[in-house]
Amino acid sequence: MYVSYAQDTHSDGDMASVMGFSGFGKKARTFDLDAIFEQTRRTAIERSQQVLVTSVCSLPPQVSALALDPSGARLVTGGYDFDVRFWDFAGMDAALNSFRTIQPCECHQIRSLQYSITGDVILVVSGNAQAKVLDRDGFPVMECPKGDQYIVDMANTKGHTAMLNSGCWHPKIKDEFMTCSNDGTVRTWDLSSNKKHKMCFKPRSLQGKKVTPTCCTYSRDGKLVAAGCQDGTIQIWDRNLSVHTKFHCRQAHAPGTDTSCLTFSYDGTTLASRGGDDTLKTWDIRNFKKPLNVATGLSAFFSMTDCCFSPDDKLLVTGTSVKKDEGNGKLVFFDRASFQKVYEIDVTNAGVVRCLWHPKLNQIMVGTGNGLAKVYYDPVKSHRGAKLCVVKSKRKERQAETLTQDYIITPHALPMFREARQRSTKKQLEKDRLDPMKSHKPEPPVTGPGRGGRVAAHGGTLSSFIVKNIALDKTDDSNPRQAILRHAKEASENPYWVAPAYTKAMSHHEPEQLQCTLA
């Protein structure tokens, strides 16, 4: 259902202003009410599922993310308790304790973790709109920008505007990664540029409406970008062409369910999808209209339930979920060719959320809904990894760390055995105030013109030296009468300045004075 409002009349303009919409000139705005209702319905379903998981399962914070570096030396786990924990197989003993715990996204749940192909950085996807990249030790390297949520076309904003769902690194380019979000976009990023996304892919339904991608992945050669959406579709684009899809399956899984995982086989010809409709399917991307194989009855209560191929491409593994006190979550193995169940492992009394089969270690990492991270290995066929730490004995606690210093209180002990008490500093300050040396106030720096023989800071020029000397205090505190009389004897014996001057003056003016008197 589409409703259009044209702003060329006064009444329509009032209606648009009341509803919070505005336009320019006489351009009509079209609003898809079906999309609005569908989004509201999806929000209600998500909230009800969260309530179901909380009330029915009543589990501790689940392990919602797992990642192993390419060498298999370090394991990183993330959960709904906002923590990211680092585990070093070579440094752990049989106690299996993590060596570092951080909260890189504050109060947001961790949804996905993955090492880059070089193993030097980690992509962290959480419940907020901004993905983060950390180094091997957990220190931040990059944070993706947040987009403008008021822009209609999501391709014109620089980042995601809603909660992230998944993310992964490019299998060939070490600085490129991808994220998908509830804003209806799949974006690729460059590690060297944190100002804007690199490419933006927008999944669309058959009617051209916006749909939400719940998971995303690259093909093994990095040329294709695949996304599983909430309307049950799987859409695949060419990495360099974001306009139209290259492969599109309209009914891959049941509409309204979350496709939790997409993964390509190592040979790159088969795509496996884990659906929220309790199914696991494999697809040939060359004939993408119908699945190759389908496995049903695989319950999944979590929106990030994994599936993965074995290193030899012969097996496909996924986990199952269970309700409380209704059995154990299992790790189920299917033959890729016949899709028959060949093996299963009872993991724990909670659902299996994450599973990862490392090709070098030949070990399987499992994250569960009750907060456990388990490692399954073969004593003969597996290499390093968990085999390094299980053979080590637990370290004994140092005695020095457990002992505390005990104090024996003896009120009547000799003074030489008494412990010095902390005395008040008030009396000592009073004594220091009376001491003229300690209480002497230092001279403040000279500001303005100099005085008292002191001048302000000056340079090394001649003018500065003259100014400094002018400012010197040359006042004479002696008796002025004595200062004059000390020259009296010399003046009388050798009159040079005063007496000869008066003598000449008197001899020159005296005849005129006499004549005037006689007249």
Coordinates of C-alpha atoms in Angstrom, one line a residue:
M1 CA 0.0 0.0 0.0
Y2 CA 1.4 3.4 -1.0
V3 CA 0.1 6.7 0.2
S4 CA 1.1 10.0 -1.4
Y5 CA 0.8 13.5 0.0
A6 CA 1.1 16.4 -2.4
Q7 CA 1.9 19.7 -0.7
D8 CA 0.2 22.0 -3.3
T9 CA -2.9 22.7 -1.1
H10 CA -3.2 24.2 2.4
S11 CA -4.9 21.1 3.9
D12 CA -2.3 18.7 2.6
G13 CA 0.5 20.9 3.9
D14 CA -1.1 21.0 7.3
M15 CA -1.5 17.2 7.3
A16 CA 2.2 16.8 6.3
S17 CA 3.3 19.2 9.0
V18 CA 1.3 17.4 11.6
M19 CA 2.8 14.0 10.7
G20 CA 6.3 15.5 10.7
F21 CA 7.0 15.3 7.0
S22 CA 8.0 18.2 4.8
G23 CA 8.8 18.7 1.1
F24 CA 9.9 21.2 -1.4
G25 CA 7.5 23.0 -3.7
K26 CA 4.9 20.8 -5.2
K27 CA 6.9 17.6 -5.1
A28 CA 4.8 14.7 -3.8
R29 CA 6.2 12.5 -1.0
T30 CA 5.3 8.7 -1.1
F31 CA 5.2 6.6 2.1
D32 CA 5.1 2.9 2.1
L33 CA 2.8 1.9 4.9
D34 CA 3.3 -1.8 4.3
A35 CA 7.1 -1.3 5.0
I36 CA 6.3 0.6 8.2
F37 CA 3.9 -2.1 9.4
E38 CA 6.4 -4.8 8.5
Q39 CA 9.2 -3.0 10.4
T40 CA 6.9 -2.7 13.4
R41 CA 6.0 -6.4 13.2
R42 CA 9.7 -7.4 13.0
T43 CA 10.5 -5.3 16.0
A44 CA 7.8 -7.0 18.0
I45 CA 9.0 -10.5 16.9
E46 CA 12.6 -9.6 17.9
R47 CA 11.5 -8.4 21.4
S48 CA 9.4 -11.5 21.9
Q49 CA 12.3 -13.7 20.9
Q50 CA 14.5 -11.9 23.4
V51 CA 11.9 -12.4 26.1
L52 CA 11.6 -16.1 25.1
V53 CA 15.4 -16.6 25.4
T54 CA 15.5 -14.8 28.7
S55 CA 12.5 -16.4 30.4
V56 CA 12.6 -19.9 29.0
C57 CA 16.3 -20.5 28.8
S58 CA 17.4 -18.4 31.8
L59 CA 21.0 -18.7 30.8
P60 CA 24.1 -16.7 31.7
P61 CA 25.6 -14.3 29.2
Q62 CA 26.1 -16.3 26.0
V63 CA 29.3 -16.5 23.9
S64 CA 28.0 -14.7 20.9
A65 CA 31.3 -14.3 19.0
L66 CA 34.5 -16.4 18.4
A67 CA 37.6 -15.6 16.4
L68 CA 41.0 -17.3 15.9
D69 CA 44.0 -15.6 14.3
P70 CA 45.4 -17.2 11.1
S71 CA 48.3 -18.8 13.0
G72 CA 46.0 -20.3 15.6
A73 CA 47.9 -18.8 18.5
R74 CA 45.2 -16.6 20.0
L75 CA 41.5 -17.0 20.6
V76 CA 39.1 -14.1 21.1
T77 CA 35.6 -14.5 22.5
G78 CA 32.8 -12.0 23.0
G79 CA 29.5 -12.2 24.7
Y80 CA 26.3 -10.6 25.8
D81 CA 28.0 -9.4 28.9
F82 CA 29.8 -6.8 26.7
D83 CA 33.2 -8.4 27.4
V84 CA 35.9 -9.4 24.9
R85 CA 38.3 -11.9 26.3
F86 CA 41.8 -12.8 24.9
W87 CA 43.2 -16.3 25.2
D88 CA 46.8 -17.3 24.4
F89 CA 47.2 -21.0 24.0
A90 CA 51.0 -20.9 24.4
G91 CA 50.7 -18.9 27.7
M92 CA 47.8 -20.7 29.3
D93 CA 48.0 -23.7 31.6
A94 CA 45.4 -26.3 32.4
A95 CA 43.4 -23.6 34.3
L96 CA 42.5 -22.0 30.9
N97 CA 42.3 -18.4 32.1
S98 CA 42.2 -15.5 29.7
F99 CA 45.0 -13.0 30.0
R100 CA 43.0 -9.9 29.1
T101 CA 39.4 -8.7 29.3
I102 CA 38.1 -5.5 27.8
Q103 CA 34.8 -3.8 27.0
P104 CA 35.5 -2.0 23.7
C105 CA 31.9 -1.1 23.0
E106 CA 30.8 -0.1 26.5
C107 CA 27.3 -1.4 27.1
H108 CA 26.7 -3.0 23.7
Q109 CA 26.5 -6.7 23.1
I110 CA 29.2 -8.2 21.0
R111 CA 27.8 -9.8 17.9
S112 CA 30.8 -10.7 15.8
L113 CA 34.6 -10.9 16.0
Q114 CA 37.1 -11.7 13.3
Y115 CA 40.8 -11.5 12.8
S116 CA 42.1 -10.0 9.6
I117 CA 44.0 -12.2 7.1
T118 CA 47.3 -11.0 8.6
G119 CA 46.2 -11.5 12.2
D120 CA 47.3 -8.0 13.4
V121 CA 43.9 -6.4 13.8
I122 CA 40.4 -7.6 15.0
L123 CA 37.0 -6.5 13.7
V124 CA 34.5 -6.0 16.5
V125 CA 30.8 -5.8 15.6
S126 CA 28.5 -4.9 18.4
G127 CA 24.9 -3.8 19.0
N128 CA 25.6 -0.2 18.1
A129 CA 25.9 1.4 14.7
Q130 CA 29.7 1.8 14.6
A131 CA 32.1 -1.1 14.1
K132 CA 35.5 -1.0 15.7
V133 CA 39.0 -2.3 14.8
L134 CA 41.4 -3.3 17.6
D135 CA 45.0 -4.4 17.5
R136 CA 46.1 -7.8 18.8
D137 CA 46.4 -6.5 22.3
G138 CA 42.9 -4.9 22.4
F139 CA 43.8 -1.2 21.8
P140 CA 41.6 0.8 19.4
V141 CA 42.9 1.3 15.8
M142 CA 39.8 2.6 14.0
E143 CA 36.1 3.3 14.6
C144 CA 33.6 3.6 11.7
P145 CA 31.6 6.8 11.5
K146 CA 27.9 7.0 12.2
G147 CA 25.6 8.1 9.4
D148 CA 22.8 10.6 9.4
Q149 CA 19.6 8.8 10.2
Y150 CA 17.5 11.6 8.7
I151 CA 18.8 11.1 5.2
V152 CA 16.3 9.0 3.2
D153 CA 18.9 7.4 0.8
M154 CA 21.2 5.4 2.9
A155 CA 23.9 5.4 0.2
N156 CA 24.3 9.2 0.7
T157 CA 25.3 9.0 4.3
K158 CA 28.8 8.1 5.5
G159 CA 28.0 5.2 7.8
H160 CA 25.3 3.0 9.4
T161 CA 22.5 4.5 11.3
A162 CA 21.1 1.4 13.1
M163 CA 22.3 -1.6 15.0
L164 CA 24.9 -3.8 13.3
N165 CA 24.2 -7.5 12.7
S166 CA 27.4 -9.0 11.3
G167 CA 30.8 -8.2 9.7
C168 CA 33.8 -9.9 8.2
W169 CA 37.2 -9.2 6.6
H170 CA 38.1 -9.4 2.9
P171 CA 39.9 -12.8 2.3
K172 CA 42.5 -11.2 0.0
I173 CA 42.7 -7.5 0.8
K174 CA 44.0 -7.0 4.4
D175 CA 42.6 -3.4 4.9
E176 CA 39.1 -4.0 3.7
F177 CA 36.1 -5.3 5.8
M178 CA 32.3 -5.4 5.5
T179 CA 29.4 -4.8 7.9
C180 CA 25.6 -5.1 7.6
S181 CA 23.0 -3.3 9.7
N182 CA 19.4 -2.9 10.5
D183 CA 19.4 0.3 8.4
G184 CA 19.0 -2.0 5.3
T185 CA 22.6 -1.6 3.9
V186 CA 25.7 -3.7 3.5
R187 CA 28.8 -1.5 3.6
T188 CA 32.5 -2.1 2.8
W189 CA 35.2 -0.1 4.6
D190 CA 38.9 0.7 4.2
L191 CA 41.0 0.5 7.3
S192 CA 43.1 3.5 6.1
S193 CA 40.0 5.8 5.8
N194 CA 37.6 6.2 8.7
K195 CA 35.6 9.1 7.2
K196 CA 33.2 7.2 5.0
H197 CA 32.3 3.8 3.7
K198 CA 33.9 2.4 0.6
M199 CA 30.8 0.8 -1.1
C200 CA 27.2 0.6 -0.1
F201 CA 24.9 -2.3 -1.1
K202 CA 21.2 -2.0 -0.6
P203 CA 19.1 -5.3 -0.5
R204 CA 15.6 -5.0 -1.9
S205 CA 12.6 -7.2 -1.9
L206 CA 10.7 -8.3 -5.0
Q207 CA 8.5 -5.1 -4.7
G208 CA 11.6 -2.9 -4.4
K209 CA 11.2 -2.4 -0.7
K210 CA 14.0 -2.1 1.8
V211 CA 14.9 -5.3 3.7
T212 CA 17.2 -5.9 6.6
P213 CA 20.4 -7.9 6.1
T214 CA 21.1 -10.2 9.1
C215 CA 24.4 -11.7 7.9
C216 CA 27.0 -11.0 5.3
T217 CA 30.2 -12.7 3.9
Y218 CA 32.7 -12.5 1.0
S219 CA 33.3 -15.3 -1.4
R220 CA 36.7 -17.1 -1.0
D221 CA 38.2 -15.1 -3.9
G222 CA 36.8 -11.9 -2.5
K223 CA 34.9 -11.0 -5.8
L224 CA 31.4 -11.6 -4.5
V225 CA 29.4 -10.0 -1.6
A226 CA 26.6 -12.1 -0.1
A227 CA 23.9 -11.2 2.3
G228 CA 21.1 -13.1 4.0
C229 CA 18.0 -11.0 4.7
Q230 CA 15.0 -11.0 7.0
D231 CA 12.5 -11.6 4.1
G232 CA 14.1 -15.0 3.5
T233 CA 16.2 -14.0 0.5
I234 CA 19.9 -14.4 -0.2
Q235 CA 21.3 -11.7 -2.4
I236 CA 24.8 -11.7 -4.0
W237 CA 26.5 -8.7 -5.6
D238 CA 29.7 -8.2 -7.6
R239 CA 32.1 -6.5 -5.2
N240 CA 32.7 -3.6 -7.6
L241 CA 29.0 -3.2 -8.7
S242 CA 26.6 -2.2 -6.0
V243 CA 23.5 -1.3 -8.1
H244 CA 22.1 -4.7 -9.1
T245 CA 22.5 -8.1 -7.7
K246 CA 24.4 -10.8 -9.6
F247 CA 22.6 -13.7 -8.0
H248 CA 19.3 -13.5 -6.1
C249 CA 17.3 -16.3 -4.4
R250 CA 13.9 -15.1 -3.4
Q251 CA 12.8 -18.0 -1.2
A252 CA 15.9 -19.3 0.3
H253 CA 14.4 -19.4 3.8
A254 CA 11.1 -18.7 5.4
P255 CA 10.1 -15.0 5.3
G256 CA 10.3 -13.2 8.6
T257 CA 13.1 -15.4 10.0
D258 CA 16.7 -14.4 10.5
T259 CA 19.3 -16.1 8.3
S260 CA 22.1 -16.3 10.9
C261 CA 25.0 -17.4 8.8
L262 CA 26.3 -17.6 5.2
T263 CA 29.6 -19.3 4.3
F264 CA 31.3 -20.4 1.1
S265 CA 33.1 -23.7 0.7
Y266 CA 36.9 -23.6 0.3
D267 CA 36.6 -24.5 -3.4
G268 CA 34.2 -21.5 -3.8
T269 CA 31.4 -23.3 -5.6
T270 CA 29.0 -24.0 -2.8
L271 CA 27.3 -21.6 -0.4
A272 CA 25.9 -22.9 2.9
S273 CA 23.1 -20.9 4.7
R274 CA 21.8 -21.4 8.3
G275 CA 18.3 -20.2 8.6
G276 CA 16.1 -19.1 11.5
D277 CA 13.5 -21.6 10.1
D278 CA 15.6 -24.4 11.7
T279 CA 17.1 -25.5 8.4
L280 CA 20.6 -25.8 6.9
K281 CA 20.9 -25.5 3.1
T282 CA 23.6 -25.7 0.5
W283 CA 23.5 -23.8 -2.8
D284 CA 25.3 -23.9 -6.1
I285 CA 25.7 -20.3 -7.0
R286 CA 25.8 -21.2 -10.7
N287 CA 22.2 -22.6 -10.3
F288 CA 20.8 -20.4 -7.5
K289 CA 17.1 -21.1 -7.9
K290 CA 16.9 -24.2 -5.7
P291 CA 19.1 -25.6 -3.0
L292 CA 21.4 -28.6 -3.5
N293 CA 20.6 -30.1 -0.1
V294 CA 18.3 -29.3 2.9
A295 CA 18.6 -30.4 6.5
T296 CA 15.6 -29.7 8.7
G297 CA 14.8 -30.0 12.4
L298 CA 17.9 -28.0 13.5
S299 CA 16.5 -25.7 16.1
A300 CA 18.1 -22.2 16.3
F301 CA 17.1 -19.7 19.1
F302 CA 20.0 -17.3 18.4
S303 CA 20.3 -14.8 15.6
M304 CA 24.0 -15.7 15.1
T305 CA 24.0 -19.5 15.0
D306 CA 27.0 -20.6 12.9
C307 CA 27.8 -23.1 10.2
C308 CA 31.2 -23.9 8.7
F309 CA 32.9 -26.3 6.3
S310 CA 35.7 -28.6 7.4
P311 CA 39.2 -27.8 6.1
D312 CA 39.0 -30.6 3.6
D313 CA 35.6 -29.4 2.3
K314 CA 34.0 -32.8 3.0
L315 CA 31.9 -32.0 6.1
L316 CA 29.5 -29.2 7.1
V317 CA 29.0 -28.4 10.8
T318 CA 26.4 -26.4 12.6
G319 CA 25.0 -26.1 16.2
T320 CA 21.5 -26.6 17.6
S321 CA 19.6 -24.9 20.4
V322 CA 17.5 -26.4 23.2
K323 CA 15.1 -25.1 25.8
K324 CA 16.0 -25.3 29.5
D325 CA 16.0 -28.8 30.9
E326 CA 15.0 -30.3 27.6
G327 CA 18.3 -31.9 26.5
N328 CA 21.7 -30.8 25.3
G329 CA 22.8 -28.5 22.6
K330 CA 24.6 -30.4 19.8
L331 CA 27.3 -30.0 17.3
V332 CA 26.0 -31.7 14.1
F333 CA 28.2 -32.9 11.2
F334 CA 26.8 -33.5 7.7
D335 CA 28.4 -35.1 4.7
R336 CA 28.7 -32.4 2.1
A337 CA 28.0 -34.7 -0.9
S338 CA 25.1 -36.8 0.5
F339 CA 24.1 -34.4 3.3
Q340 CA 23.6 -37.3 5.7
K341 CA 24.2 -36.8 9.4
V342 CA 27.5 -38.5 10.1
Y343 CA 28.2 -37.5 13.6
E344 CA 27.0 -35.3 16.5
I345 CA 28.4 -34.1 19.8
D346 CA 26.5 -33.3 22.9
V347 CA 28.1 -30.0 23.9
T348 CA 26.2 -28.8 27.0
N349 CA 22.8 -28.3 28.4
A350 CA 22.4 -25.0 26.5
G351 CA 22.3 -24.1 22.8
V352 CA 25.4 -24.0 20.6
V353 CA 25.7 -20.5 19.2
R354 CA 29.1 -20.3 17.5
C355 CA 31.3 -22.9 15.9
L356 CA 34.6 -22.4 14.2
W357 CA 36.8 -25.1 12.5
H358 CA 40.4 -23.8 12.2
P359 CA 42.2 -25.1 9.1
K360 CA 45.7 -25.0 10.5
L361 CA 45.0 -26.3 14.0
N362 CA 42.3 -28.8 12.8
Q363 CA 40.4 -28.0 16.0
I364 CA 36.8 -26.9 16.5
M365 CA 35.9 -23.9 18.8
V366 CA 32.4 -23.8 20.2
G367 CA 30.6 -21.0 22.0
T368 CA 27.4 -21.8 23.9
G369 CA 24.4 -20.1 25.3
N370 CA 25.5 -20.6 28.9
G371 CA 28.8 -18.7 28.6
L372 CA 31.1 -21.6 27.8
A373 CA 33.8 -21.6 25.2
K374 CA 34.9 -25.2 24.3
V375 CA 37.7 -26.6 22.1
Y376 CA 37.5 -30.0 20.5
Y377 CA 40.7 -31.5 19.2
D378 CA 42.1 -34.9 18.1
P379 CA 45.3 -36.0 19.9
V380 CA 46.8 -37.2 16.7
K381 CA 45.4 -35.1 13.8
S382 CA 45.2 -31.8 15.6
H383 CA 48.2 -29.5 15.9
R384 CA 49.2 -27.0 18.6
G385 CA 46.3 -24.8 19.8
A386 CA 44.7 -26.4 22.9
K387 CA 47.2 -29.2 22.9
L388 CA 49.8 -26.7 24.2
C389 CA 48.0 -25.8 27.3
V390 CA 46.2 -29.0 28.4
V391 CA 49.5 -30.7 29.1
K392 CA 50.6 -28.0 31.5
S393 CA 49.9 -28.3 35.2
K394 CA 48.1 -25.5 37.0
R395 CA 50.4 -23.0 38.5
K396 CA 50.5 -23.0 42.3
E397 CA 49.7 -19.8 44.1
R398 CA 52.6 -18.1 45.6
Q399 CA 52.7 -18.2 49.4
A400 CA 53.8 -14.6 49.5
E401 CA 50.6 -13.6 47.8
T402 CA 48.4 -15.3 50.4
L403 CA 50.1 -14.3 53.6
T404 CA 49.2 -11.0 55.3
Q405 CA 51.2 -9.0 57.8
D406 CA 49.9 -9.6 61.3
Y407 CA 50.3 -6.9 63.9
I408 CA 50.7 -7.9 67.6
I409 CA 49.3 -5.2 69.9
T410 CA 51.3 -4.8 73.1
P411 CA 50.3 -1.7 75.0
H412 CA 53.0 -2.0 77.7
A413 CA 55.9 -2.9 75.4
L414 CA 59.2 -1.0 75.7
P415 CA 59.4 2.3 73.7
M416 CA 62.2 0.8 71.5
F417 CA 59.9 -1.9 70.3
R418 CA 56.9 0.3 69.7
E419 CA 56.0 1.2 66.2
A420 CA 56.3 4.8 65.2
R421 CA 52.9 6.4 65.1
Q422 CA 51.9 9.0 62.6
R423 CA 52.2 12.3 64.3
S424 CA 50.3 15.4 63.5
T425 CA 52.1 18.0 61.4
K426 CA 50.4 21.0 63.0
K427 CA 53.0 21.6 65.7
Q428 CA 55.8 21.1 63.3
L429 CA 54.3 23.7 61.0
E430 CA 54.0 26.2 63.9
K431 CA 57.7 25.7 64.7
D432 CA 58.6 26.3 61.1
R433 CA 56.6 29.5 61.1
L434 CA 58.8 30.9 63.9
D435 CA 62.0 30.0 62.1
P436 CA 63.1 33.1 60.1
M437 CA 65.0 31.0 57.6
K438 CA 62.2 28.5 56.9
S439 CA 59.5 31.2 56.9
H440 CA 61.3 33.6 54.7
K441 CA 59.3 34.6 51.8
P442 CA 61.2 34.5 48.5
E443 CA 61.5 37.7 46.6
P444 CA 58.8 37.8 43.9
P445 CA 59.9 38.4 40.3
V446 CA 60.3 42.0 39.3
T447 CA 57.6 43.3 37.0
G448 CA 57.5 46.7 35.3
P449 CA 60.4 49.2 36.0
G450 CA 63.2 48.0 38.3
R451 CA 63.6 49.0 41.9
G452 CA 66.0 48.3 44.7
G453 CA 68.8 47.4 42.4
R454 CA 66.7 44.7 40.7
V455 CA 65.4 44.9 37.2
A456 CA 63.2 42.6 35.2
A457 CA 64.6 40.1 32.8
H458 CA 66.7 41.7 30.2
G459 CA 68.6 40.6 27.1
G460 CA 72.3 40.7 26.3
T461 CA 72.4 43.9 24.2
L462 CA 74.1 47.2 25.1
S463 CA 70.8 49.0 25.5
S464 CA 69.6 46.4 27.9
F465 CA 72.8 46.7 29.9
I466 CA 72.4 50.5 30.0
V467 CA 68.8 50.3 31.1
K468 CA 69.8 47.9 33.8
N469 CA 72.4 50.3 35.2
I470 CA 70.0 53.2 35.0
A471 CA 67.6 51.3 37.2
L472 CA 70.3 50.8 39.9
D473 CA 69.6 52.5 43.2
K474 CA 72.3 55.3 43.6
T475 CA 70.7 57.1 46.5
D476 CA 73.1 58.6 49.1
D477 CA 71.9 58.4 52.7
S478 CA 74.8 60.6 54.1
N479 CA 74.5 64.1 55.7
P480 CA 74.4 66.7 52.9
R481 CA 76.1 69.5 55.0
Q482 CA 79.0 67.3 55.7
A483 CA 79.2 66.3 52.0
I484 CA 79.6 70.0 51.0
L485 CA 82.0 71.0 53.8
R486 CA 84.4 68.3 52.9
H487 CA 85.4 70.4 49.9
A488 CA 85.8 73.7 51.8
K489 CA 89.5 73.4 52.5
E490 CA 90.4 72.5 48.9
A491 CA 88.2 75.4 47.6
S492 CA 89.9 78.0 49.9
E493 CA 93.4 76.8 49.0
N494 CA 92.8 76.5 45.4
P495 CA 89.9 78.7 44.4
Y496 CA 89.2 77.8 40.8
W497 CA 85.4 77.7 40.2
V498 CA 83.6 80.1 42.5
A499 CA 86.1 82.8 43.9
P500 CA 87.8 83.7 40.6
A501 CA 84.4 84.1 38.9
Y502 CA 83.1 86.5 41.5
T503 CA 86.5 88.5 41.5
K504 CA 86.3 89.2 37.8
A505 CA 82.6 90.1 38.1
M506 CA 83.2 92.6 40.9
S507 CA 86.2 94.3 39.1
H508 CA 84.2 94.7 35.9
H509 CA 81.0 96.2 37.4
E510 CA 82.4 98.2 40.3
P511 CA 83.3 101.6 38.4
E512 CA 79.8 101.8 36.9
Q513 CA 78.3 101.3 40.4
L514 CA 80.5 104.1 41.8
Q515 CA 79.5 106.5 39.0
C516 CA 75.9 105.8 39.6
T517 CA 76.4 106.5 43.3
L518 CA 78.1 109.9 42.7
A519 CA 75.4 110.9 40.3

